[in-house]
PDB file of C-alpha atoms and ligand atoms in Angstrom:
ATOM      1  CA  MET A   1      10.510 -16.349 114.376  1.00  0.00           C
ATOM      2  CA  ALA A   2       7.101 -14.655 114.214  1.00  0.00           C
ATOM      3  CA  SER A   3       5.735 -14.034 110.721  1.00  0.00           C
ATOM      4  CA  PRO A   4       4.181 -10.659 109.789  1.00  0.00           C
ATOM      5  CA  ASP A   5       0.809 -12.374 110.016  1.00  0.00           C
ATOM      6  CA  ASP A   6       1.549 -13.602 113.564  1.00  0.00           C
ATOM      7  CA  MET A   7       2.406 -10.016 114.499  1.00  0.00           C
ATOM      8  CA  LYS A   8      -0.803  -8.731 112.907  1.00  0.00           C
ATOM      9  CA  ARG A   9      -2.764 -11.293 114.931  1.00  0.00           C
ATOM     10  CA  LYS A  10      -1.041 -10.241 118.146  1.00  0.00           C
ATOM     11  CA  ALA A  11      -1.929  -6.588 117.543  1.00  0.00           C
ATOM     12  CA  ALA A  12      -5.535  -7.522 116.750  1.00  0.00           C
ATOM     13  CA  GLU A  13      -5.836  -9.630 119.905  1.00  0.00           C
ATOM     14  CA  GLY A  14      -4.468  -6.702 121.912  1.00  0.00           C
ATOM     15  CA  ALA A  15      -7.253  -4.477 120.578  1.00  0.00           C
ATOM     16  CA  LEU A  16      -9.877  -6.869 121.971  1.00  0.00           C
ATOM     17  CA  ALA A  17      -9.019  -5.573 125.459  1.00  0.00           C
ATOM     18  CA  PHE A  18     -10.674  -2.266 124.492  1.00  0.00           C
ATOM     19  CA  VAL A  19     -13.945  -3.952 123.530  1.00  0.00           C
ATOM     20  CA  LYS A  20     -16.674  -3.743 126.171  1.00  0.00           C
ATOM     21  CA  PRO A  21     -20.220  -5.176 126.282  1.00  0.00           C
ATOM     22  CA  GLY A  22     -22.807  -3.072 124.446  1.00  0.00           C
ATOM     23  CA  MET A  23     -20.299  -1.368 122.166  1.00  0.00           C
ATOM     24  CA  VAL A  24     -20.818  -0.466 118.526  1.00  0.00           C
ATOM     25  CA  LEU A  25     -17.532  -1.148 116.730  1.00  0.00           C
ATOM     26  CA  GLY A  26     -16.162   0.344 113.528  1.00  0.00           C
ATOM     27  CA  LEU A  27     -14.798  -2.707 111.704  1.00  0.00           C
ATOM     28  CA  GLY A  28     -11.759  -2.044 109.519  1.00  0.00           C
ATOM     29  CA  THR A  29     -10.667  -3.664 106.278  1.00  0.00           C
ATOM     30  CA  GLY A  30      -7.616  -5.765 105.426  1.00  0.00           C
ATOM     31  CA  SER A  31      -5.707  -8.759 106.763  1.00  0.00           C
ATOM     32  CA  THR A  32      -4.966  -7.261 110.211  1.00  0.00           C
ATOM     33  CA  ALA A  33      -8.553  -6.099 110.662  1.00  0.00           C
ATOM     34  CA  ARG A  34      -9.618  -9.610 109.655  1.00  0.00           C
ATOM     35  CA  HIS A  35      -7.867 -10.991 112.759  1.00  0.00           C
ATOM     36  CA  PHE A  36      -9.791  -8.464 114.846  1.00  0.00           C
ATOM     37  CA  LEU A  37     -13.052  -9.654 113.256  1.00  0.00           C
ATOM     38  CA  ASP A  38     -12.205 -13.220 114.288  1.00  0.00           C
ATOM     39  CA  GLY A  39     -11.746 -12.033 117.877  1.00  0.00           C
ATOM     40  CA  VAL A  40     -14.982 -10.016 117.860  1.00  0.00           C
ATOM     41  CA  ALA A  41     -16.816 -13.066 116.515  1.00  0.00           C
ATOM     42  CA  ARG A  42     -15.463 -15.101 119.452  1.00  0.00           C
ATOM     43  CA  LEU A  43     -16.756 -12.508 121.922  1.00  0.00           C
ATOM     44  CA  VAL A  44     -20.171 -12.512 120.223  1.00  0.00           C
ATOM     45  CA  GLN A  45     -20.280 -16.321 120.378  1.00  0.00           C
ATOM     46  CA  GLU A  46     -19.492 -16.099 124.078  1.00  0.00           C
ATOM     47  CA  GLY A  47     -22.582 -13.901 124.465  1.00  0.00           C
ATOM     48  CA  MET A  48     -21.185 -10.352 124.427  1.00  0.00           C
ATOM     49  CA  ASP A  49     -23.644  -7.813 123.007  1.00  0.00           C
ATOM     50  CA  LEU A  50     -21.728  -6.121 120.169  1.00  0.00           C
ATOM     51  CA  LYS A  51     -22.581  -4.573 116.822  1.00  0.00           C
ATOM     52  CA  GLY A  52     -20.294  -3.601 113.959  1.00  0.00           C
ATOM     53  CA  VAL A  53     -20.240  -0.852 111.360  1.00  0.00           C
ATOM     54  CA  PRO A  54     -18.290  -2.300 108.412  1.00  0.00           C
ATOM     55  CA  THR A  55     -15.885  -0.104 106.433  1.00  0.00           C
ATOM     56  CA  SER A  56     -16.225  -2.104 103.196  1.00  0.00           C
ATOM     57  CA  PHE A  57     -18.412  -4.630 101.427  1.00  0.00           C
ATOM     58  CA  ALA A  58     -15.664  -7.222 102.001  1.00  0.00           C
ATOM     59  CA  THR A  59     -15.702  -6.647 105.765  1.00  0.00           C
ATOM     60  CA  ALA A  60     -19.511  -6.736 105.824  1.00  0.00           C
ATOM     61  CA  GLU A  61     -19.412 -10.112 104.066  1.00  0.00           C
ATOM     62  CA  VAL A  62     -16.885 -11.593 106.498  1.00  0.00           C
ATOM     63  CA  ALA A  63     -18.713 -10.166 109.522  1.00  0.00           C
ATOM     64  CA  LYS A  64     -21.970 -11.742 108.342  1.00  0.00           C
ATOM     65  CA  GLU A  65     -20.253 -15.099 107.808  1.00  0.00           C
ATOM     66  CA  LEU A  66     -18.773 -14.889 111.313  1.00  0.00           C
ATOM     67  CA  GLY A  67     -22.123 -13.987 112.877  1.00  0.00           C
ATOM     68  CA  ILE A  68     -21.226 -10.442 113.968  1.00  0.00           C
ATOM     69  CA  PRO A  69     -24.429  -8.324 114.060  1.00  0.00           C
ATOM     70  CA  LEU A  70     -24.130  -5.256 111.844  1.00  0.00           C
ATOM     71  CA  THR A  71     -25.519  -1.762 111.992  1.00  0.00           C
ATOM     72  CA  SER A  72     -24.852   1.402 109.998  1.00  0.00           C
ATOM     73  CA  LEU A  73     -23.819   5.007 110.492  1.00  0.00           C
ATOM     74  CA  GLU A  74     -27.419   5.984 109.762  1.00  0.00           C
ATOM     75  CA  GLU A  75     -28.538   4.075 112.857  1.00  0.00           C
ATOM     76  CA  ARG A  76     -25.478   4.759 115.022  1.00  0.00           C
ATOM     77  CA  THR A  77     -23.600   7.893 114.029  1.00  0.00           C
ATOM     78  CA  ARG A  78     -21.013   7.573 116.858  1.00  0.00           C
ATOM     79  CA  PRO A  79     -19.474   4.080 117.061  1.00  0.00           C
ATOM     80  CA  ASP A  80     -17.750   3.583 120.436  1.00  0.00           C
ATOM     81  CA  LEU A  81     -14.516   2.235 118.996  1.00  0.00           C
ATOM     82  CA  CYS A  82     -13.048   1.801 115.528  1.00  0.00           C
ATOM     83  CA  VAL A  83     -10.242  -0.713 114.996  1.00  0.00           C
ATOM     84  CA  ASP A  84      -8.419  -0.827 111.668  1.00  0.00           C
ATOM     85  CA  GLY A  85      -5.056  -1.620 110.080  1.00  0.00           C
ATOM     86  CA  ALA A  86      -2.715   0.778 108.277  1.00  0.00           C
ATOM     87  CA  ASP A  87      -0.045   0.746 105.601  1.00  0.00           C
ATOM     88  CA  GLU A  88       2.314   3.193 107.310  1.00  0.00           C
ATOM     89  CA  VAL A  89       2.495   4.749 110.784  1.00  0.00           C
ATOM     90  CA  ASP A  90       4.838   7.657 111.557  1.00  0.00           C
ATOM     91  CA  PRO A  91       6.128   8.741 114.998  1.00  0.00           C
ATOM     92  CA  LYS A  92       3.193  11.166 115.446  1.00  0.00           C
ATOM     93  CA  LEU A  93       0.774   8.286 114.755  1.00  0.00           C
ATOM     94  CA  ASP A  94      -0.213   9.779 111.430  1.00  0.00           C
ATOM     95  CA  LEU A  95      -1.074   7.109 108.902  1.00  0.00           C
ATOM     96  CA  ILE A  96      -1.233   6.080 105.302  1.00  0.00           C
ATOM     97  CA  LYS A  97      -4.184   3.796 104.628  1.00  0.00           C
ATOM     98  CA  GLY A  98      -5.930   2.483 101.572  1.00  0.00           C
ATOM     99  CA  LEU A  99      -3.721  -0.114  99.910  1.00  0.00           C
ATOM    100  CA  GLY A 100      -6.788  -2.317 100.461  1.00  0.00           C
ATOM    101  CA  GLY A 101      -8.941   0.236  98.650  1.00  0.00           C
ATOM    102  CA  ALA A 102     -11.374   1.064 101.464  1.00  0.00           C
ATOM    103  CA  LEU A 103      -9.905   4.422 102.534  1.00  0.00           C
ATOM    104  CA  PHE A 104     -13.020   6.523 101.887  1.00  0.00           C
ATOM    105  CA  ARG A 105     -15.345   4.564 104.145  1.00  0.00           C
ATOM    106  CA  GLU A 106     -12.562   3.790 106.621  1.00  0.00           C
ATOM    107  CA  LYS A 107     -11.958   7.492 107.146  1.00  0.00           C
ATOM    108  CA  ILE A 108     -15.631   8.274 107.676  1.00  0.00           C
ATOM    109  CA  VAL A 109     -16.066   5.485 110.225  1.00  0.00           C
ATOM    110  CA  ALA A 110     -12.802   6.281 112.062  1.00  0.00           C
ATOM    111  CA  ALA A 111     -13.638  10.005 112.185  1.00  0.00           C
ATOM    112  CA  ALA A 112     -17.122   9.298 113.531  1.00  0.00           C
ATOM    113  CA  SER A 113     -15.906   6.946 116.259  1.00  0.00           C
ATOM    114  CA  LYS A 114     -15.259   7.941 119.877  1.00  0.00           C
ATOM    115  CA  LYS A 115     -11.928   6.092 119.807  1.00  0.00           C
ATOM    116  CA  PHE A 116      -9.749   4.954 116.899  1.00  0.00           C
ATOM    117  CA  ILE A 117      -7.219   2.211 117.519  1.00  0.00           C
ATOM    118  CA  VAL A 118      -4.835   1.136 114.783  1.00  0.00           C
ATOM    119  CA  ILE A 119      -3.375  -2.373 114.630  1.00  0.00           C
ATOM    120  CA  VAL A 120      -0.212  -3.118 112.649  1.00  0.00           C
ATOM    121  CA  ASP A 121       2.814  -5.357 112.508  1.00  0.00           C
ATOM    122  CA  GLU A 122       6.137  -3.609 113.086  1.00  0.00           C
ATOM    123  CA  SER A 123       6.996  -3.422 109.370  1.00  0.00           C
ATOM    124  CA  LYS A 124       4.430  -0.595 109.094  1.00  0.00           C
ATOM    125  CA  LEU A 125       6.408   1.838 111.293  1.00  0.00           C
ATOM    126  CA  VAL A 126       8.214   4.498 109.240  1.00  0.00           C
ATOM    127  CA  PRO A 127      10.116   7.680 110.100  1.00  0.00           C
ATOM    128  CA  ARG A 128       8.068   9.645 107.549  1.00  0.00           C
ATOM    129  CA  LEU A 129       4.857   8.947 105.675  1.00  0.00           C
ATOM    130  CA  GLY A 130       5.552   7.977 102.089  1.00  0.00           C
ATOM    131  CA  SER A 131       8.775   6.143 102.977  1.00  0.00           C
ATOM    132  CA  LYS A 132       7.463   2.875 101.525  1.00  0.00           C
ATOM    133  CA  SER A 133       3.862   3.286 100.500  1.00  0.00           C
ATOM    134  CA  PRO A 134       2.220   5.469  97.885  1.00  0.00           C
ATOM    135  CA  VAL A 135      -0.640   7.681  99.020  1.00  0.00           C
ATOM    136  CA  PRO A 136      -3.826   6.094  97.639  1.00  0.00           C
ATOM    137  CA  VAL A 137      -6.097   8.779  96.203  1.00  0.00           C
ATOM    138  CA  GLU A 138      -9.713   7.943  95.382  1.00  0.00           C
ATOM    139  CA  VAL A 139     -10.864   9.826  92.281  1.00  0.00           C
ATOM    140  CA  HIS A 140     -14.144  10.005  90.463  1.00  0.00           C
ATOM    141  CA  PRO A 141     -13.856   8.141  87.132  1.00  0.00           C
ATOM    142  CA  PHE A 142     -14.909  11.272  85.213  1.00  0.00           C
ATOM    143  CA  GLY A 143     -11.727  13.112  84.353  1.00  0.00           C
ATOM    144  CA  TRP A 144      -9.506  10.905  86.530  1.00  0.00           C
ATOM    145  CA  ARG A 145      -6.547  11.656  84.256  1.00  0.00           C
ATOM    146  CA  VAL A 146      -6.867  15.348  85.040  1.00  0.00           C
ATOM    147  CA  ALA A 147      -6.685  14.540  88.754  1.00  0.00           C
ATOM    148  CA  ALA A 148      -3.701  12.238  88.106  1.00  0.00           C
ATOM    149  CA  ASP A 149      -1.927  15.058  86.231  1.00  0.00           C
ATOM    150  CA  ALA A 150      -2.552  17.398  89.164  1.00  0.00           C
ATOM    151  CA  LEU A 151      -1.037  14.830  91.546  1.00  0.00           C
ATOM    152  CA  GLN A 152       2.002  14.643  89.276  1.00  0.00           C
ATOM    153  CA  ALA A 153       2.265  18.422  89.425  1.00  0.00           C
ATOM    154  CA  LEU A 154       2.476  18.028  93.229  1.00  0.00           C
ATOM    155  CA  GLY A 155       5.566  15.853  92.717  1.00  0.00           C
ATOM    156  CA  ALA A 156       4.065  12.358  92.651  1.00  0.00           C
ATOM    157  CA  THR A 157       4.659   9.451  90.344  1.00  0.00           C
ATOM    158  CA  VAL A 158       1.182   8.110  89.682  1.00  0.00           C
ATOM    159  CA  ASP A 159      -0.344   4.736  88.876  1.00  0.00           C
ATOM    160  CA  LEU A 160      -3.976   4.005  88.169  1.00  0.00           C
ATOM    161  CA  ARG A 161      -4.706   0.986  90.360  1.00  0.00           C
ATOM    162  CA  ARG A 162      -5.661  -2.234  88.581  1.00  0.00           C
ATOM    163  CA  LYS A 163      -6.780  -5.596  89.882  1.00  0.00           C
ATOM    164  CA  ASP A 164      -6.714  -8.790  87.841  1.00  0.00           C
ATOM    165  CA  GLY A 165      -5.974  -6.722  84.720  1.00  0.00           C
ATOM    166  CA  GLU A 166      -9.044  -4.501  85.191  1.00  0.00           C
ATOM    167  CA  ILE A 167      -9.197  -0.970  86.509  1.00  0.00           C
ATOM    168  CA  PHE A 168      -9.876  -1.283  90.248  1.00  0.00           C
ATOM    169  CA  ARG A 169     -13.231   0.052  91.402  1.00  0.00           C
ATOM    170  CA  THR A 170     -13.820   1.027  95.009  1.00  0.00           C
ATOM    171  CA  ASP A 171     -17.035   0.187  96.860  1.00  0.00           C
ATOM    172  CA  ASN A 172     -18.109   3.690  95.818  1.00  0.00           C
ATOM    173  CA  GLY A 173     -17.553   3.018  92.102  1.00  0.00           C
ATOM    174  CA  ASN A 174     -14.455   5.217  91.925  1.00  0.00           C
ATOM    175  CA  HIS A 175     -10.869   4.711  90.748  1.00  0.00           C
ATOM    176  CA  ILE A 176      -7.739   4.831  92.883  1.00  0.00           C
ATOM    177  CA  VAL A 177      -4.635   6.648  91.766  1.00  0.00           C
ATOM    178  CA  ASP A 178      -1.619   5.548  93.822  1.00  0.00           C
ATOM    179  CA  ALA A 179       0.550   8.640  94.218  1.00  0.00           C
ATOM    180  CA  ARG A 180       4.139   7.940  95.167  1.00  0.00           C
ATOM    181  CA  PHE A 181       5.833  10.973  96.721  1.00  0.00           C
ATOM    182  CA  ARG A 182       9.222  11.434  98.322  1.00  0.00           C
ATOM    183  CA  PRO A 183       8.816  10.913 102.091  1.00  0.00           C
ATOM    184  CA  LEU A 184       6.503  13.713 103.209  1.00  0.00           C
ATOM    185  CA  THR A 185       7.886  16.539 105.337  1.00  0.00           C
ATOM    186  CA  THR A 186       4.548  18.366 105.636  1.00  0.00           C
ATOM    187  CA  PRO A 187       1.783  15.761 105.342  1.00  0.00           C
ATOM    188  CA  ALA A 188      -0.987  18.176 106.415  1.00  0.00           C
ATOM    189  CA  LYS A 189      -0.075  20.593 103.617  1.00  0.00           C
ATOM    190  CA  MET A 190      -0.003  17.730 101.118  1.00  0.00           C
ATOM    191  CA  ALA A 191      -3.354  16.429 102.385  1.00  0.00           C
ATOM    192  CA  ALA A 192      -4.943  19.851 101.841  1.00  0.00           C
ATOM    193  CA  GLN A 193      -3.425  20.156  98.360  1.00  0.00           C
ATOM    194  CA  ILE A 194      -4.642  16.689  97.351  1.00  0.00           C
ATOM    195  CA  MET A 195      -8.161  17.397  98.637  1.00  0.00           C
ATOM    196  CA  GLY A 196      -8.162  20.625  96.608  1.00  0.00           C
ATOM    197  CA  ILE A 197      -7.900  18.753  93.294  1.00  0.00           C
ATOM    198  CA  PRO A 198     -11.278  18.587  91.513  1.00  0.00           C
ATOM    199  CA  GLY A 199     -12.427  14.986  91.195  1.00  0.00           C
ATOM    200  CA  VAL A 200     -10.588  13.775  94.302  1.00  0.00           C
ATOM    201  CA  VAL A 201     -13.059  12.039  96.572  1.00  0.00           C
ATOM    202  CA  GLY A 202     -10.643  11.120  99.359  1.00  0.00           C
ATOM    203  CA  HIS A 203      -7.062  10.205 100.171  1.00  0.00           C
ATOM    204  CA  GLY A 204      -5.199   7.798 102.391  1.00  0.00           C
ATOM    205  CA  LEU A 205      -3.476  10.332 104.649  1.00  0.00           C
ATOM    206  CA  PHE A 206      -5.120   9.871 108.060  1.00  0.00           C
ATOM    207  CA  LEU A 207      -3.659  12.699 110.133  1.00  0.00           C
ATOM    208  CA  GLN A 208      -4.292  13.265 113.846  1.00  0.00           C
ATOM    209  CA  MET A 209      -6.869  10.525 113.816  1.00  0.00           C
ATOM    210  CA  ALA A 210      -5.430   7.611 115.798  1.00  0.00           C
ATOM    211  CA  ASP A 211      -5.749   7.548 119.603  1.00  0.00           C
ATOM    212  CA  ALA A 212      -3.334   4.631 119.849  1.00  0.00           C
ATOM    213  CA  VAL A 213      -1.426   2.219 117.657  1.00  0.00           C
ATOM    214  CA  LEU A 214      -0.913  -1.378 118.772  1.00  0.00           C
ATOM    215  CA  VAL A 215       2.194  -2.784 117.145  1.00  0.00           C
ATOM    216  CA  GLY A 216       2.630  -6.539 116.980  1.00  0.00           C
ATOM    217  CA  THR A 217       6.325  -7.369 117.368  1.00  0.00           C
ATOM    218  CA  GLU A 218       8.489 -10.457 117.847  1.00  0.00           C
ATOM    219  CA  LYS A 219       8.378  -9.841 121.594  1.00  0.00           C
ATOM    220  CA  GLY A 220       4.717  -8.958 122.049  1.00  0.00           C
ATOM    221  CA  ILE A 221       2.595  -5.847 121.682  1.00  0.00           C
ATOM    222  CA  ARG A 222       3.968  -2.297 121.792  1.00  0.00           C
ATOM    223  CA  THR A 223       1.387   0.401 122.486  1.00  0.00           C
ATOM    224  CA  LEU A 224       2.012   3.843 120.999  1.00  0.00           C
ATOM    225  CA  ARG A 225      -0.257   6.620 122.236  1.00  0.00           C
ATOM    226  CA  ALA A 226      -0.976   9.960 120.572  1.00  0.00           C
ATOM    227  CA  ALA A 227       0.875  12.810 122.308  1.00  0.00           C
ATOM    228  CA  ARG A 228      -2.124  15.095 121.844  1.00  0.00           C
ATOM    229  CA  LYS A 229      -5.804  14.482 121.511  1.00  0.00           C
ATOM    230  CA  PRO A 230      -6.604  13.558 117.923  1.00  0.00           C
ATOM    231  CA  THR A 231      -8.838  15.986 116.014  1.00  0.00           C
ATOM    232  CA  ARG A 232      -9.976  13.266 113.586  1.00  0.00           C
ATOM    233  CA  LYS A 233     -10.644  15.815 110.838  1.00  0.00           C
ATOM    234  CA  SER A 234      -8.188  14.778 108.134  1.00  0.00           C
TER     235      SER A 234
HETATM  236  C1  5RP B   1      -7.539  -0.923 103.542  1.00  0.00           C
HETATM  237  C2  5RP B   1      -6.518  -0.471 104.497  1.00  0.00           C
HETATM  238  C3  5RP B   1      -5.830  -1.515 105.313  1.00  0.00           C
HETATM  239  O1  5RP B   1      -6.105  -1.285 106.651  1.00  0.00           O
HETATM  240  C4  5RP B   1      -4.360  -1.414 105.069  1.00  0.00           C
HETATM  241  O2  5RP B   1      -4.130  -1.575 103.682  1.00  0.00           O
HETATM  242  C5  5RP B   1      -3.584  -2.483 105.841  1.00  0.00           C
HETATM  243  O3  5RP B   1      -3.871  -3.746 105.335  1.00  0.00           O
HETATM  244  P1  5RP B   1      -3.297  -5.068 105.976  1.00  0.00           P
HETATM  245  O4  5RP B   1      -3.824  -5.148 107.359  1.00  0.00           O
HETATM  246  O5  5RP B   1      -3.822  -6.159 105.074  1.00  0.00           O
HETATM  247  O6  5RP B   1      -1.800  -4.973 105.946  1.00  0.00           O
HETATM  248  O7  5RP B   1      -6.250   0.688 104.669  1.00  0.00           O
HETATM  249  O8  5RP B   1      -8.053   0.153 102.790  1.00  0.00           O
END
């Protein structure tokens, strides 16, 4: 029986088929994206000309260790392809991301990229966003409790994220409030309401952003394609 990690690896290997010589790649964050980094490193070792735009300090570190040349959005504002994991994927290919804490930069890189491919194991497929995962909300440390109260007023149960007993800090120096809602019936409305809260820097609802989702399953890779062209604005 394939483990979740085997399925993540399968999905990541599937995404390598979209990588072409000369591309600038948005490099996601998390354990599934890590498998993709391993594959990109192999291609680079074999001589393929590739550069990556990392979505987190952690990914930048790993990419450097693996010998993947890096660039930035200042130098290349339109990466050719972004490949990243997700915490939930609904039937419209809308996503929750950010349990790894990199949602802010991940969204910027995915939105800037010409193509955004999501790689997941099948446990990430849900009928509605919020079925299993909270919505991670990145908040500025100043007045974070006010933002948390406002999320509660929207119907969420909230938790300030901690790591190793300390308040978690994102790469941007912010906090994350994990907002657990009932499964969302109108994610776009919720996304707009969350973004309207003063102090909110970003949230993990990635709506109409993915071009395709590669799902690693027991039997192989399932490819889900967006029914309409993503706007990549959420
Ligand atoms: C990080 C993310 C990750 O892509 C998401 O949490 C999935 O992680 P994993 O591949 O480890 O399951 O959004 O901010």
